[in-house]
Coordinates of C-alpha atoms and ligand atoms in Angstrom, one line a residue:
Chain A
M1 CA 0.0 0.0 0.0
K2 CA 1.2 3.5 -0.8
R3 CA 1.5 6.2 1.9
V4 CA -1.5 8.6 1.9
A5 CA -1.4 12.2 2.8
I6 CA -3.8 15.0 3.6
A7 CA -2.4 18.0 1.6
A8 CA -5.0 20.7 1.8
A9 CA -8.2 21.7 3.6
G10 CA -11.1 24.1 3.4
I11 CA -14.1 24.9 5.6
T12 CA -17.1 27.2 5.8
K13 CA -18.4 29.1 8.8
F14 CA -21.0 26.9 10.5
N15 CA -24.3 28.8 10.8
K16 CA -27.8 28.9 9.5
T17 CA -28.1 30.6 6.1
E18 CA -30.2 30.6 3.0
K19 CA -27.3 29.1 1.0
P20 CA -28.1 25.9 -0.8
L21 CA -26.0 22.8 -0.1
D22 CA -24.1 23.0 -3.4
S23 CA -22.9 26.6 -2.6
L24 CA -21.8 25.5 0.9
M25 CA -19.7 22.7 -0.6
L26 CA -18.2 24.9 -3.2
S27 CA -17.4 27.5 -0.5
S28 CA -15.3 24.9 1.3
I29 CA -13.6 23.7 -1.9
R30 CA -12.5 27.2 -3.2
P31 CA -9.9 27.9 -0.5
I32 CA -8.2 24.6 -1.3
F33 CA -7.4 25.7 -4.9
E34 CA -6.6 29.2 -3.8
N35 CA -4.1 28.2 -1.1
A36 CA -2.4 25.0 -2.6
K37 CA 1.1 25.5 -3.9
D38 CA 0.4 23.5 -7.1
L39 CA -3.0 22.0 -7.6
E40 CA -5.3 22.4 -10.6
Q41 CA -8.8 21.0 -11.2
N42 CA -7.3 18.6 -13.8
D43 CA -5.1 17.0 -11.1
V44 CA -8.1 15.7 -9.2
D45 CA -9.1 12.1 -10.2
V46 CA -11.6 11.3 -7.4
V47 CA -14.5 13.5 -6.0
L48 CA -16.4 12.1 -3.0
T49 CA -19.3 13.9 -1.4
S50 CA -21.0 13.2 2.0
T51 CA -24.3 14.5 3.0
N52 CA -27.6 13.4 4.6
A53 CA -29.6 15.5 2.2
N54 CA -30.7 12.5 -0.1
R55 CA -29.2 14.2 -3.2
N56 CA -28.8 12.0 -6.3
Y57 CA -25.6 12.3 -8.4
L58 CA -24.3 15.0 -6.0
A59 CA -20.6 14.1 -6.4
N60 CA -21.0 14.5 -10.2
I61 CA -22.8 17.8 -9.8
I62 CA -20.1 19.2 -7.4
S63 CA -17.5 18.0 -9.9
E64 CA -19.1 19.9 -12.7
L65 CA -19.7 23.0 -10.7
S66 CA -16.0 23.1 -9.6
G67 CA -14.6 22.3 -13.0
I68 CA -13.4 18.8 -12.3
K69 CA -13.7 15.8 -14.6
P70 CA -12.8 13.0 -12.2
K71 CA -12.3 9.3 -13.0
I72 CA -14.3 8.4 -9.9
S73 CA -17.1 10.4 -8.3
H74 CA -19.8 9.2 -5.9
S75 CA -21.4 9.9 -2.6
V76 CA -20.7 8.2 0.7
E77 CA -23.5 8.2 3.2
S78 CA -23.4 6.9 6.8
L79 CA -25.4 9.4 8.8
C80 CA -23.2 11.5 11.2
N81 CA -20.2 9.3 10.2
S82 CA -20.5 10.1 6.5
G83 CA -17.5 12.4 6.1
T84 CA -15.0 10.1 7.9
N85 CA -16.3 7.2 5.8
S86 CA -15.6 9.3 2.7
L87 CA -12.1 9.9 3.8
V88 CA -11.5 6.2 4.3
S89 CA -12.8 5.5 0.8
A90 CA -10.4 8.1 -0.6
Y91 CA -7.6 6.5 1.4
A92 CA -8.4 3.2 -0.3
Y93 CA -8.4 4.7 -3.8
V94 CA -5.0 6.4 -3.3
S95 CA -3.2 3.7 -1.3
S96 CA -4.2 1.1 -3.9
G97 CA -2.8 3.2 -6.7
L98 CA -6.2 3.5 -8.4
A99 CA -6.0 7.3 -8.0
D100 CA -3.5 10.0 -7.0
V101 CA -5.6 12.9 -5.8
A102 CA -9.0 12.7 -4.1
L103 CA -11.2 15.7 -3.2
V104 CA -13.4 14.8 -0.2
V105 CA -16.2 17.2 0.6
G106 CA -19.0 16.9 3.3
G107 CA -21.9 19.2 3.9
D108 CA -25.4 19.5 5.3
K109 CA -28.1 22.0 6.0
S110 CA -29.6 22.2 9.5
D111 CA -32.9 20.7 8.3
N112 CA -31.3 17.5 6.8
P113 CA -33.2 14.3 7.6
G114 CA -30.2 12.5 9.0
L115 CA -31.0 12.9 12.7
V116 CA -33.8 10.3 12.7
L117 CA -33.3 6.7 11.5
N118 CA -36.9 5.8 10.4
W119 CA -35.9 2.3 9.7
D120 CA -35.2 1.6 13.4
M121 CA -38.4 0.1 14.7
A122 CA -36.6 -0.5 18.0
R123 CA -36.7 3.2 18.9
G124 CA -40.5 3.1 19.1
E125 CA -41.9 6.6 19.6
Y126 CA -38.5 7.8 21.0
V127 CA -37.0 8.6 17.7
H128 CA -35.0 11.7 18.5
P129 CA -31.3 11.2 19.4
I130 CA -31.8 12.7 22.9
F131 CA -33.4 9.5 23.9
W132 CA -30.5 7.2 23.1
S133 CA -28.2 9.8 24.7
S134 CA -30.3 9.7 27.9
M135 CA -29.9 5.9 28.1
F136 CA -26.1 6.1 27.9
T137 CA -26.3 8.8 30.5
S138 CA -28.5 6.8 32.9
A139 CA -26.2 3.8 32.5
H140 CA -23.0 5.8 33.1
M141 CA -24.4 7.7 36.0
R142 CA -25.5 4.5 37.7
K143 CA -22.4 2.5 37.1
Y144 CA -19.7 5.2 37.7
G145 CA -21.5 7.9 39.7
T146 CA -21.2 10.5 37.0
S147 CA -23.1 13.6 37.9
L148 CA -25.1 16.2 36.0
E149 CA -22.4 18.7 36.9
D150 CA -19.7 16.4 35.4
L151 CA -21.8 16.3 32.2
A152 CA -22.1 20.1 32.2
Y153 CA -18.3 20.5 32.3
V154 CA -18.1 18.9 28.8
S155 CA -20.4 21.5 27.4
V156 CA -18.7 24.4 29.3
K157 CA -15.2 23.3 28.1
N158 CA -16.2 22.7 24.5
H159 CA -18.1 26.0 24.2
K160 CA -15.1 27.7 25.6
N161 CA -12.8 26.1 23.1
A162 CA -15.2 27.1 20.3
L163 CA -14.6 30.8 21.1
D164 CA -11.2 30.5 19.4
N165 CA -12.7 28.8 16.4
P166 CA -13.8 31.4 13.8
Y167 CA -15.8 28.7 12.0
A168 CA -17.9 27.6 15.0
Y169 CA -21.6 27.9 15.2
F170 CA -21.6 29.1 18.8
E171 CA -19.9 32.5 19.4
K172 CA -20.5 32.8 23.2
S173 CA -19.3 31.0 26.3
F174 CA -21.7 29.3 28.8
S175 CA -21.0 29.0 32.5
L176 CA -21.6 25.9 34.5
E177 CA -24.7 27.5 35.9
D178 CA -25.9 28.2 32.3
V179 CA -25.6 24.6 31.4
M180 CA -27.1 23.3 34.6
A181 CA -30.1 25.7 34.2
S182 CA -30.6 25.1 30.5
K183 CA -33.9 23.4 29.5
N184 CA -34.2 19.7 30.6
L185 CA -34.9 17.7 27.5
T186 CA -34.9 14.5 29.6
E187 CA -34.0 14.1 33.3
N188 CA -30.3 13.9 32.4
V189 CA -29.9 15.6 29.0
R190 CA -30.2 19.4 28.9
L191 CA -30.3 21.7 25.9
L192 CA -26.7 22.7 26.3
D193 CA -25.6 19.1 26.6
C194 CA -26.6 18.7 22.9
S195 CA -24.8 19.5 19.7
M196 CA -26.9 21.7 17.3
P197 CA -27.7 20.9 13.7
C198 CA -26.6 23.8 11.5
D199 CA -25.4 24.5 8.0
G200 CA -21.8 23.9 7.0
A201 CA -19.3 22.2 4.7
A202 CA -15.7 21.1 4.9
A203 CA -13.3 19.7 2.3
I204 CA -9.9 18.0 2.2
V205 CA -7.5 16.7 -0.4
V206 CA -6.3 13.2 0.1
C207 CA -3.3 12.2 -2.1
S208 CA -0.2 10.2 -2.8
E209 CA 3.2 11.1 -1.4
D210 CA 4.5 12.5 -4.7
R211 CA 1.4 14.7 -5.3
A212 CA 1.4 15.8 -1.6
K213 CA 4.9 17.3 -2.0
K214 CA 3.7 19.4 -5.0
I215 CA 0.6 20.7 -3.2
T216 CA 2.1 21.5 0.2
D217 CA 5.3 21.7 2.3
T218 CA 3.6 20.2 5.3
P219 CA 1.6 17.1 4.4
I220 CA -0.1 15.2 7.1
W221 CA -0.1 11.3 6.9
I222 CA -3.0 9.0 7.5
S223 CA -1.3 6.3 9.5
G224 CA -4.2 4.5 11.2
I225 CA -7.8 3.7 10.3
G226 CA -10.3 1.7 12.3
Q227 CA -14.0 1.3 11.5
K228 CA -16.7 -0.9 13.0
T229 CA -20.4 -1.3 12.5
I230 CA -22.3 -3.2 15.3
S231 CA -25.8 -2.6 13.9
A232 CA -28.1 0.0 12.5
S233 CA -30.8 -0.2 15.2
F234 CA -30.1 0.9 18.8
T235 CA -30.4 -2.6 20.2
K236 CA -27.0 -4.4 19.9
N237 CA -24.7 -2.4 22.1
N238 CA -25.2 -4.5 25.3
D239 CA -23.4 -2.3 27.9
L240 CA -24.8 1.2 27.7
S241 CA -22.0 2.7 29.8
S242 CA -19.7 1.9 26.9
M243 CA -19.5 2.1 23.1
E244 CA -18.6 -1.2 21.5
S245 CA -18.0 0.1 17.9
T246 CA -15.7 2.8 19.2
K247 CA -13.6 0.3 21.2
N248 CA -13.3 -1.9 18.1
A249 CA -12.4 1.0 15.8
V250 CA -9.8 2.5 18.1
A251 CA -8.0 -0.8 18.6
D252 CA -7.7 -1.2 14.9
A253 CA -6.5 2.3 14.4
Y254 CA -3.8 2.1 17.1
R255 CA -2.7 -1.3 15.7
M256 CA -2.5 -0.1 12.1
S257 CA -0.6 3.1 13.0
N258 CA 1.6 1.3 15.6
K259 CA 0.7 3.9 18.1
T260 CA -0.8 3.8 21.6
V261 CA -3.0 6.3 23.4
D262 CA 0.2 7.7 25.0
D263 CA 1.4 8.9 21.6
I264 CA -1.7 11.0 20.9
D265 CA -1.3 14.8 21.3
V266 CA -4.6 16.2 20.1
V267 CA -8.1 14.7 19.5
E268 CA -11.3 15.6 17.9
L269 CA -14.0 13.2 19.1
H270 CA -17.8 12.9 18.5
D271 CA -19.5 14.8 21.4
A272 CA -23.0 14.8 19.9
F273 CA -24.0 14.9 23.6
S274 CA -22.0 15.6 26.8
I275 CA -22.1 11.9 27.8
C276 CA -20.5 10.8 24.5
E277 CA -17.2 12.7 25.3
I278 CA -16.9 11.1 28.7
I279 CA -17.6 7.5 27.4
E280 CA -15.3 7.9 24.4
L281 CA -12.4 9.2 26.4
E282 CA -12.7 6.1 28.5
D283 CA -13.2 3.6 25.6
M284 CA -10.3 5.0 23.6
G285 CA -8.0 4.6 26.6
F286 CA -7.3 8.2 27.6
C287 CA -8.4 7.3 31.2
Q288 CA -9.7 4.3 33.1
K289 CA -13.5 3.4 32.9
G290 CA -15.3 5.7 35.2
Q291 CA -12.6 8.4 35.1
G292 CA -13.8 10.3 32.0
A293 CA -15.6 13.0 34.0
K294 CA -12.5 13.7 36.1
F295 CA -10.4 13.7 32.9
V296 CA -12.7 16.4 31.4
R297 CA -12.7 18.4 34.6
D298 CA -8.9 18.4 34.6
L299 CA -8.8 19.6 31.0
Y300 CA -11.1 22.4 31.9
D301 CA -9.3 23.4 35.1
T302 CA -5.9 23.6 33.3
S303 CA -7.3 25.2 30.0
D304 CA -5.9 22.2 28.2
K305 CA -7.2 22.1 24.6
M306 CA -6.0 18.5 23.9
I307 CA -9.6 17.2 23.5
N308 CA -11.9 18.9 20.9
P309 CA -9.8 22.1 20.5
R310 CA -12.2 23.5 17.8
G311 CA -15.1 23.0 20.3
G312 CA -16.2 19.6 19.2
L313 CA -19.7 19.1 17.9
I314 CA -21.2 20.9 21.0
G315 CA -19.3 24.1 20.4
A316 CA -18.7 24.1 16.7
G317 CA -22.1 22.8 15.6
H318 CA -23.1 19.6 13.8
P319 CA -23.8 19.8 10.1
L320 CA -23.9 16.0 9.8
G321 CA -22.2 15.3 6.5
A322 CA -19.6 18.0 7.2
T323 CA -18.7 16.9 10.7
G324 CA -16.2 14.1 10.0
I325 CA -14.3 16.3 7.5
A326 CA -14.4 19.3 9.8
Q327 CA -12.8 17.1 12.6
V328 CA -10.1 16.1 10.1
V329 CA -9.6 19.7 9.0
E330 CA -9.0 20.7 12.7
I331 CA -6.4 17.9 13.3
Y332 CA -4.8 18.8 9.9
Q333 CA -4.4 22.4 11.1
Q334 CA -3.2 21.3 14.5
L335 CA -0.5 19.0 13.0
T336 CA 0.7 21.6 10.5
G337 CA 0.9 24.2 13.3
N338 CA -1.8 26.4 11.8
A339 CA -4.4 26.2 14.5
E340 CA -3.8 29.7 15.7
K341 CA -5.3 30.4 19.1
R342 CA -6.4 26.8 19.3
Q343 CA -2.9 25.4 18.7
V344 CA -1.9 22.5 21.0
S345 CA 1.8 23.0 21.4
D346 CA 4.1 20.5 19.7
A347 CA 1.3 18.4 18.3
K348 CA 2.7 15.7 16.1
T349 CA 0.1 12.9 16.3
G350 CA -3.6 13.4 16.3
L351 CA -6.8 11.3 16.5
V352 CA -10.2 11.7 15.0
H353 CA -13.2 9.8 16.3
N354 CA -16.5 9.9 14.6
M355 CA -19.7 7.8 15.0
S356 CA -23.3 7.4 13.9
A357 CA -26.7 6.8 15.5
G358 CA -25.8 6.1 19.1
S359 CA -22.4 4.6 18.3
T360 CA -23.9 1.8 16.2
S361 CA -20.9 2.5 14.0
S362 CA -17.6 4.3 14.6
T363 CA -14.5 5.5 12.7
V364 CA -11.2 6.3 14.3
L365 CA -8.3 7.9 12.3
V366 CA -4.7 8.4 13.5
L367 CA -3.0 11.3 11.7
E368 CA 0.7 12.2 11.9
S369 CA 2.9 15.1 10.8
Chain B
M1 CA -43.3 -4.1 7.0
T2 CA -47.1 -3.5 7.0
R3 CA -48.0 -6.8 8.7
F4 CA -45.8 -5.7 11.7
E5 CA -47.4 -2.3 11.8
D6 CA -51.0 -3.7 11.3
E7 CA -50.5 -6.1 14.2
L8 CA -49.2 -3.4 16.5
K9 CA -52.2 -1.3 15.6
N10 CA -54.3 -4.2 16.9
N11 CA -52.3 -4.3 20.1
N12 CA -50.4 -7.4 19.0
F13 CA -46.6 -7.4 19.2
V14 CA -45.3 -9.8 16.6
C15 CA -41.8 -10.3 15.5
S16 CA -40.2 -12.3 12.7
K17 CA -38.9 -15.7 13.7
C18 CA -36.7 -17.9 11.6
T19 CA -38.3 -21.1 10.4
K20 CA -34.9 -22.8 10.2
C21 CA -33.1 -21.8 13.4
Q22 CA -36.0 -20.5 15.5
H23 CA -34.1 -17.2 16.1
F24 CA -36.2 -14.0 16.7
V25 CA -35.0 -11.5 14.1
W26 CA -35.2 -7.9 15.4
P27 CA -35.8 -5.3 13.9
P28 CA -38.2 -7.4 11.9
S29 CA -37.1 -8.8 8.5
E30 CA -38.2 -11.4 5.9
F31 CA -34.8 -13.0 6.3
C32 CA -33.1 -14.5 9.4
N33 CA -30.0 -12.4 10.4
K34 CA -28.2 -15.5 11.6
C35 CA -28.8 -18.0 8.8
L36 CA -30.7 -15.9 6.2
G37 CA -33.5 -18.4 6.4
D38 CA -37.2 -17.4 5.8
T39 CA -39.1 -15.9 8.7
V40 CA -42.7 -16.1 9.9
W41 CA -44.5 -13.7 12.2
E42 CA -44.7 -15.0 15.8
P43 CA -46.3 -13.4 18.8
V44 CA -43.8 -12.0 21.3
S45 CA -44.1 -12.8 25.1
K46 CA -45.7 -10.0 27.1
S47 CA -43.0 -10.2 29.8
A48 CA -39.8 -8.2 29.4
K49 CA -36.8 -7.1 31.4
L50 CA -35.8 -3.5 32.0
V51 CA -32.5 -2.7 30.4
E52 CA -32.3 1.1 31.1
I53 CA -34.5 3.9 32.3
S54 CA -34.8 7.7 32.2
S55 CA -37.6 10.2 32.2
K56 CA -38.9 13.2 30.3
D57 CA -41.3 15.7 31.9
G58 CA -41.8 13.3 34.8
K59 CA -42.8 10.3 32.5
S60 CA -40.5 7.3 32.5
F61 CA -39.2 5.8 29.3
C62 CA -37.0 2.8 29.0
I63 CA -35.3 0.2 26.9
A64 CA -37.0 -3.2 27.5
E65 CA -35.8 -6.6 26.4
F66 CA -38.1 -9.4 25.2
E67 CA -37.2 -13.0 24.5
G68 CA -33.5 -12.3 25.4
N69 CA -32.8 -10.2 22.3
I70 CA -35.7 -8.0 21.2
R71 CA -34.9 -4.5 22.6
V72 CA -37.4 -1.7 22.3
F73 CA -37.9 1.8 23.6
G74 CA -41.2 2.3 25.4
T75 CA -43.0 4.1 28.1
I76 CA -43.5 3.0 31.7
S77 CA -47.0 3.7 32.9
D78 CA -46.3 3.3 36.7
S79 CA -44.7 6.0 38.8
L80 CA -42.4 3.3 40.1
R81 CA -38.7 3.5 39.2
P82 CA -37.3 0.0 38.9
N83 CA -33.7 -0.9 38.4
P84 CA -32.2 -2.6 35.3
G85 CA -33.0 -6.3 35.3
H86 CA -36.5 -5.8 36.9
G87 CA -39.4 -7.5 35.2
L88 CA -41.8 -5.5 33.0
V89 CA -45.1 -6.4 31.4
L90 CA -46.2 -5.1 28.0
E91 CA -49.5 -3.4 28.8
Y92 CA -50.3 -2.4 25.2
C93 CA -48.7 -1.6 21.9
S94 CA -49.8 0.4 18.9
Y95 CA -48.5 2.0 15.8
D96 CA -48.9 5.6 14.7
D97 CA -46.0 6.7 12.4
T98 CA -43.8 4.9 14.9
P99 CA -44.3 1.8 17.1
K100 CA -45.5 2.5 20.6
F101 CA -44.9 0.3 23.6
V102 CA -46.3 0.8 27.1
F103 CA -45.1 -1.2 30.1
S104 CA -46.2 -1.7 33.7
V105 CA -43.7 -2.7 36.4
E106 CA -44.0 -6.4 37.4
Ligands
ZN401 ZN1 -32.1 -18.6 11.1

């Protein structure tokens, strides 16, 4: 297999606008061609799009609108995890030698239908994601004594981090009291524990080593990939204080990259709800089971931006198809030393964790400078 | 999946069961997800086990498990707050855009 790099990135401001999805995606693609050292539309031989907007032939439409005539173009859809799945497909095309340069773009509008999986009869009338989130929260609180205040610190920290992210949906900080007093959606999920659907798009260029050197002086290498699907319905993850697909995916990503958790300097993980960050930190080995809340509290107390420096989904917003790519854009910026006020010092190895539908599937990427 | 929905509307919870290996296939499907054999509709036992519980606006909702592997979200009609593992009884079920399951505490 050939080495595979990320050589360029673009992103839009996450917000709510009248702009159609195509415009959002093109807005994230434009800075890639503006900023790359040497990259023309003719160089791109793969275009992959990710969205939950049920749009037919979208990759071909985006190719035409951006003046690209790729060999391979198609969409990759896997709910919240679509963007990271797209990147994995691009990796496969480039590492196999089938293609040299892949443009991967993800985007969604706030009203996209991806939040509810209608197929899943097991969710009964409790179709909204707050309900699976509340079940994870109940299980973790019972087993490990996690408190509502512990959960609130995830939100406070990630909103605070988002203040230094010019592309974030939220532009204000929230105090512990604000989160604790925000509207109860269930007994243990409050409004400010939730990520917000919004509009946004993000794009990256995934390419071979030779092409990466032409495009940039600071390529970032994709050294580890782990993906796992347990199910589509919310019925097969037996222990609700843990996320089985995430544990599987991270083990494979560490194995492939020959890294351990101790090597990771900076992380973007899928905090669709506060409880997700706590469970994922534990399941990916950043702390012992039951210590996730303390880990988050320590990060907050020391203003450590190691976890979700762009604000995660809670602070940056969650345009589903864009989220996985936006996470990768952040780690790319961190590892190239271009994360400005969010910069984690001396970051050389980063991790991206994304997942779908109550962690029924997960993707973990290890990226290195 | 209209048969499933129609039966729920008539307060009957049925699930697909494999004619070859007798496995209950959930969510329902024409094909067994163990052996890909054909399935038929079979009534599901009324008794379930509580997997997890929370509440919204003072009303408890839960994940309940039937037959050892059929997990569904539903509502608990009692004001009781049982712990996971506790027995539940399916009081009634219905279908209106989504399935509805209502349980009482055993
Ligand atoms: Zn079977």
